[in-house]
């Protein structure tokens, strides 16, 4: 029996993805052991922060790094760092940045809600959000013309939540930042390549430690040494209420060292989801196909189209019935409004795709 069952909580089958609302990732035994060992010992936190920064740098190819309690905290801390640098008096003023260079330029289609608002994370770090262009179309001129003597940085949000068409590319936005001598930040929270954006020339890149990395609830910032030192100094200010503990840092270090040893499981994902689709396709009104992640990551999900006229149940009703069960089954539901539900194979334990198929068939057949 798992710890959550012992507490009387419902069992969860997570087919939604590495979602914060469901606890993000289930860690390996080695990471769990690191968490346990750290929790039962003492360490100089500043020394551990610096050491973790070095491990982050080794893993990402950056000059230095800074651990965080999550990617959202990473956005706030990075914002504060580009505004204050290492000036302690300014650090202690955050989020009050009146009179400082505090504007953060973001493409309008990238101010998204990921469970909270990207814009709010920037504001927590003292930044004033400057949205440029339109929600479905941004020209390079929009970015150029928004730059003033108050601009602190440019931010690019690399996320499946963000608009995937009509936006300026990372390269185009980075070019603008470099020509104007401004820091370029990339929010790459759920990305799988921890070296790509530093190699491209980004000044700061923010990742989640609990998503693609499959570490504990944590985050990491990597980038230029001066900026990473400024990020770590934010723990004397706005970073204090979002401090990262010794356990998370120990787990993060272990996860970073394990990551290069992991092999791609794209073929396994496709095989498992094909099996699921074959079972669901036998039910009238359910169409199922394999779709790669819309942001280009190596994630292959089963996409289930629910024909309400034939099944007698809407995708939204099916979703709620699955979530209300015990075990509760959580599917990916970004397109539930148009009758589509998806199954993400990455968090599934062995055989859970069959439990999902059984329950969907039971519900639909019972209508």
XYZ file of C-alpha atoms in Angstrom:
367
model
C 0.000 0.000 0.000
C 1.362 3.424 -0.954
C 1.701 6.352 1.438
C -1.293 8.172 -0.033
C -3.554 5.121 0.319
C -2.427 4.844 3.935
C -3.579 8.428 4.415
C -6.982 7.519 3.036
C -6.562 9.364 -0.254
C -7.757 8.001 -3.587
C -5.401 6.123 -5.870
C -4.506 8.142 -8.971
C -3.755 6.868 -12.457
C -1.970 9.763 -14.092
C -2.432 9.736 -17.866
C -2.333 13.513 -18.047
C 1.421 14.117 -18.036
C 4.038 15.548 -15.707
C 1.434 17.766 -14.078
C 2.087 19.731 -10.897
C -1.536 19.147 -9.844
C -0.864 15.386 -9.763
C 2.572 15.547 -8.157
C 4.636 15.896 -11.379
C 6.887 12.793 -11.426
C 7.401 9.540 -9.554
C 11.144 9.423 -8.862
C 13.595 6.523 -9.095
C 14.820 4.611 -6.061
C 18.175 6.444 -6.242
C 16.505 9.850 -6.177
C 14.195 8.760 -3.353
C 17.226 7.580 -1.384
C 18.944 10.947 -1.924
C 15.848 12.721 -0.597
C 15.772 10.485 2.472
C 19.493 10.831 3.195
C 19.377 14.623 2.856
C 16.338 14.895 5.100
C 18.187 13.080 7.879
C 21.370 15.167 7.847
C 22.665 18.754 7.962
C 24.547 20.910 5.459
C 25.614 24.519 4.947
C 22.823 25.617 2.605
C 24.905 28.285 0.844
C 27.599 25.712 0.092
C 24.993 23.255 -1.165
C 23.439 25.964 -3.354
C 26.792 26.687 -4.977
C 27.578 23.005 -5.420
C 24.166 22.375 -6.987
C 24.818 25.322 -9.289
C 28.031 23.639 -10.471
C 26.197 20.370 -11.167
C 23.546 22.307 -13.101
C 26.322 23.967 -15.110
C 27.950 20.611 -15.901
C 24.629 19.161 -17.022
C 23.530 22.105 -19.174
C 26.800 23.451 -20.555
C 26.146 26.780 -18.855
C 28.660 28.868 -16.909
C 26.745 28.405 -13.648
C 23.382 27.493 -12.228
C 20.871 28.114 -9.478
C 18.458 25.579 -7.937
C 14.863 26.597 -7.260
C 11.730 25.058 -5.778
C 10.173 24.975 -9.258
C 10.173 26.560 -12.704
C 7.619 29.198 -11.674
C 9.984 30.346 -8.918
C 12.728 30.304 -11.551
C 10.866 32.878 -13.627
C 10.376 35.169 -10.609
C 13.992 34.791 -9.476
C 15.401 35.296 -12.986
C 13.284 38.421 -13.412
C 14.516 39.816 -10.106
C 18.125 38.999 -11.034
C 18.107 40.927 -14.313
C 16.605 43.929 -12.529
C 18.797 44.038 -9.403
C 21.993 42.238 -10.336
C 23.895 41.522 -7.120
C 22.984 44.821 -5.448
C 21.681 43.776 -2.021
C 19.790 47.025 -1.423
C 17.897 46.546 -4.667
C 17.367 42.837 -3.946
C 15.675 43.805 -0.694
C 13.329 46.145 -2.599
C 11.800 43.481 -4.848
C 8.986 43.495 -5.932
C 9.075 47.299 -5.631
C 11.130 48.320 -8.672
C 9.904 51.870 -9.152
C 12.516 53.863 -11.045
C 14.527 50.787 -12.092
C 14.920 49.099 -15.464
C 12.112 46.637 -14.902
C 10.273 45.966 -18.175
C 10.209 42.376 -19.464
C 9.187 42.019 -23.106
C 7.115 38.923 -23.968
C 5.239 37.969 -27.120
C 1.495 38.276 -26.505
C 0.764 34.678 -27.513
C 3.137 33.492 -24.782
C 1.521 35.111 -21.757
C -0.157 31.859 -20.774
C -1.679 30.173 -17.751
C 0.204 27.023 -16.724
C -1.638 26.560 -13.426
C -0.850 30.179 -12.639
C -0.063 33.145 -14.864
C 3.343 33.680 -16.474
C 2.700 37.404 -16.083
C 2.186 37.089 -12.345
C 5.493 35.235 -11.909
C 7.250 38.097 -13.700
C 5.501 40.627 -11.455
C 6.469 38.726 -8.310
C 10.087 39.203 -9.408
C 9.500 42.944 -9.793
C 9.061 42.921 -13.553
C 6.582 44.958 -15.534
C 5.178 42.821 -18.342
C 5.306 44.374 -21.802
C 3.255 42.269 -24.216
C 4.080 42.786 -27.886
C 2.168 41.953 -31.047
C -1.122 40.106 -31.193
C -2.177 36.779 -29.685
C -1.716 35.006 -33.017
C 0.808 37.225 -34.810
C 4.013 38.900 -33.677
C 6.428 40.649 -36.032
C 10.076 41.270 -35.233
C 9.315 45.001 -35.401
C 6.883 44.622 -32.499
C 9.753 43.417 -30.308
C 12.248 46.020 -31.553
C 9.844 48.919 -31.088
C 8.955 47.903 -27.512
C 12.544 48.298 -26.293
C 13.145 51.398 -24.175
C 15.605 52.523 -21.533
C 13.337 50.710 -19.035
C 13.764 47.300 -20.690
C 15.442 44.775 -18.387
C 15.187 41.604 -20.506
C 13.367 39.709 -23.231
C 11.546 36.492 -22.285
C 10.584 33.611 -24.556
C 8.107 30.972 -23.313
C 8.773 27.550 -24.898
C 5.643 25.642 -23.995
C 2.822 23.614 -25.495
C 0.528 26.080 -23.703
C 1.852 28.964 -25.810
C 0.538 29.842 -29.273
C 2.402 27.652 -31.755
C 1.907 29.782 -34.880
C 2.540 33.387 -35.824
C 5.170 33.929 -33.105
C 8.757 35.035 -33.652
C 11.293 32.232 -33.230
C 13.778 31.892 -30.399
C 16.554 32.792 -32.840
C 14.780 35.957 -33.992
C 14.050 37.155 -30.475
C 17.565 36.311 -29.302
C 18.992 38.318 -32.183
C 17.035 41.367 -31.054
C 18.178 40.912 -27.449
C 21.831 40.544 -28.421
C 21.833 43.549 -30.725
C 20.425 45.692 -27.925
C 22.695 44.214 -25.239
C 19.783 42.824 -23.229
C 19.547 39.543 -21.302
C 17.514 36.869 -23.079
C 15.547 34.489 -20.834
C 13.915 31.256 -21.992
C 11.220 29.576 -19.930
C 11.781 25.941 -20.955
C 10.014 24.398 -17.966
C 8.910 21.107 -19.533
C 11.573 20.782 -22.245
C 13.641 17.597 -22.501
C 16.915 19.006 -23.893
C 18.843 20.622 -21.049
C 21.689 21.867 -23.253
C 19.978 23.148 -26.402
C 19.138 26.703 -25.395
C 22.406 27.483 -23.648
C 24.207 26.249 -26.793
C 22.029 28.604 -28.844
C 23.246 31.556 -26.763
C 20.505 32.221 -24.209
C 21.625 34.158 -21.124
C 19.199 32.444 -18.727
C 17.193 29.232 -19.155
C 14.604 28.012 -16.644
C 13.608 24.346 -16.306
C 11.398 22.272 -14.041
C 13.143 19.564 -12.065
C 9.971 17.507 -11.723
C 8.871 17.235 -15.345
C 11.134 15.887 -18.135
C 13.987 15.445 -15.654
C 11.738 13.253 -13.460
C 13.316 14.610 -10.307
C 11.660 15.844 -7.110
C 9.533 18.977 -6.944
C 12.234 21.488 -7.836
C 13.582 23.654 -10.624
C 16.822 24.905 -12.068
C 18.112 28.055 -13.683
C 21.228 27.959 -15.839
C 23.141 30.644 -17.681
C 25.827 33.315 -17.473
C 27.857 33.244 -14.270
C 27.162 36.849 -13.248
C 23.433 36.330 -13.675
C 23.434 33.018 -11.811
C 25.220 34.641 -8.876
C 22.513 37.317 -8.938
C 19.839 34.578 -9.010
C 21.277 32.864 -5.937
C 21.447 36.198 -4.121
C 17.676 36.587 -4.563
C 17.326 34.104 -1.689
C 18.196 37.081 0.518
C 15.030 38.728 -0.807
C 12.082 37.606 -2.899
C 13.494 34.072 -3.134
C 13.180 33.539 0.612
C 9.477 32.529 0.613
C 10.179 30.169 -2.303
C 13.402 28.699 -0.919
C 14.559 25.294 -2.087
C 15.367 22.763 0.620
C 18.337 20.450 1.087
C 16.199 17.440 0.146
C 15.126 18.904 -3.198
C 18.692 19.925 -4.033
C 20.038 16.451 -3.239
C 17.307 14.879 -5.363
C 17.890 17.370 -8.174
C 21.633 16.601 -8.240
C 20.888 12.871 -8.454
C 18.291 13.379 -11.215
C 20.697 15.515 -13.273
C 23.391 12.857 -13.019
C 20.975 10.097 -14.002
C 19.452 11.954 -16.944
C 22.193 11.298 -19.533
C 21.914 7.561 -18.789
C 18.242 7.437 -19.792
C 17.402 6.119 -23.232
C 14.643 7.288 -25.538
C 11.420 5.309 -25.088
C 9.493 6.742 -28.028
C 8.946 3.305 -29.567
C 7.668 1.939 -26.275
C 5.262 4.880 -25.924
C 3.904 4.256 -29.424
C 3.496 0.514 -28.781
C 1.577 1.050 -25.535
C -0.680 3.714 -27.033
C -1.296 1.634 -30.158
C -2.504 -1.197 -27.929
C -4.822 1.242 -26.117
C -6.148 2.623 -29.412
C -6.829 -0.842 -30.803
C -9.037 -1.594 -27.817
C -10.922 1.697 -27.927
C -11.388 1.651 -31.713
C -13.620 -1.405 -31.241
C -16.201 0.827 -29.527
C -18.585 2.689 -31.817
C -18.176 6.429 -31.461
C -14.567 6.335 -30.259
C -11.772 7.140 -32.703
C -8.183 6.879 -31.487
C -4.858 7.846 -33.074
C -1.264 8.490 -32.005
C -0.160 12.123 -31.963
C 3.273 13.560 -31.221
C 3.446 16.439 -28.749
C 2.403 19.728 -30.324
C 5.583 21.461 -29.119
C 7.794 18.855 -30.832
C 8.940 16.889 -27.783
C 9.398 13.120 -28.040
C 6.047 12.362 -26.465
C 3.528 10.162 -28.273
C 0.019 10.346 -26.877
C -3.166 8.478 -27.710
C -5.740 11.015 -28.883
C -9.320 9.872 -28.302
C -12.097 11.550 -30.286
C -15.485 11.077 -28.609
C -18.532 11.247 -30.895
C -21.308 12.180 -28.475
C -24.049 11.324 -30.961
C -22.840 7.724 -31.207
C -21.608 7.125 -27.648
C -24.353 8.992 -25.824
C -21.755 10.736 -23.669
C -19.683 13.857 -24.160
C -15.909 13.918 -23.796
C -16.330 16.292 -20.850
C -18.765 13.963 -19.055
C -16.486 10.981 -19.709
C -13.554 12.941 -18.288
C -15.428 13.790 -15.095
C -16.616 10.220 -14.576
C -13.061 8.918 -14.958
C -11.752 11.480 -12.471
C -14.527 10.667 -9.973
C -13.630 6.987 -9.767
C -11.321 5.129 -7.417
C -8.765 4.776 -8.798
C -9.274 8.236 -10.264
C -8.100 8.362 -13.876
C -6.813 11.715 -15.086
C -6.556 12.212 -18.854
C -5.092 15.161 -20.718
C -7.985 17.484 -21.525
C -6.689 20.583 -23.323
C -9.111 19.942 -26.216
C -12.067 18.492 -24.318
C -14.230 21.349 -25.645
C -13.993 19.827 -29.144
C -14.491 16.263 -27.973
C -10.843 15.190 -27.648
C -9.137 13.505 -24.692
C -5.537 12.301 -24.675
C -3.526 9.678 -22.811
C 0.088 10.526 -21.992
C 2.026 7.255 -21.575
C 5.022 8.688 -19.689
C 3.593 8.644 -16.132
C 1.721 5.351 -16.542
C 2.838 2.380 -14.487
C 2.981 -1.013 -16.170
C -0.423 -2.196 -17.369
C -2.308 0.968 -16.438
C -3.231 1.609 -20.078
C -5.407 -1.509 -19.823
C -7.152 -0.185 -16.717
C -7.861 3.048 -18.602
C -9.267 1.158 -21.596
C -11.390 -1.060 -19.337
C -12.904 1.920 -17.548
C -13.616 3.945 -20.707
C -15.278 0.901 -22.310
C -17.307 0.241 -19.158
C -18.555 3.823 -19.000
C -19.391 4.119 -22.693
C -21.000 0.658 -22.876
C -23.178 1.516 -19.876
C -24.768 4.564 -21.480
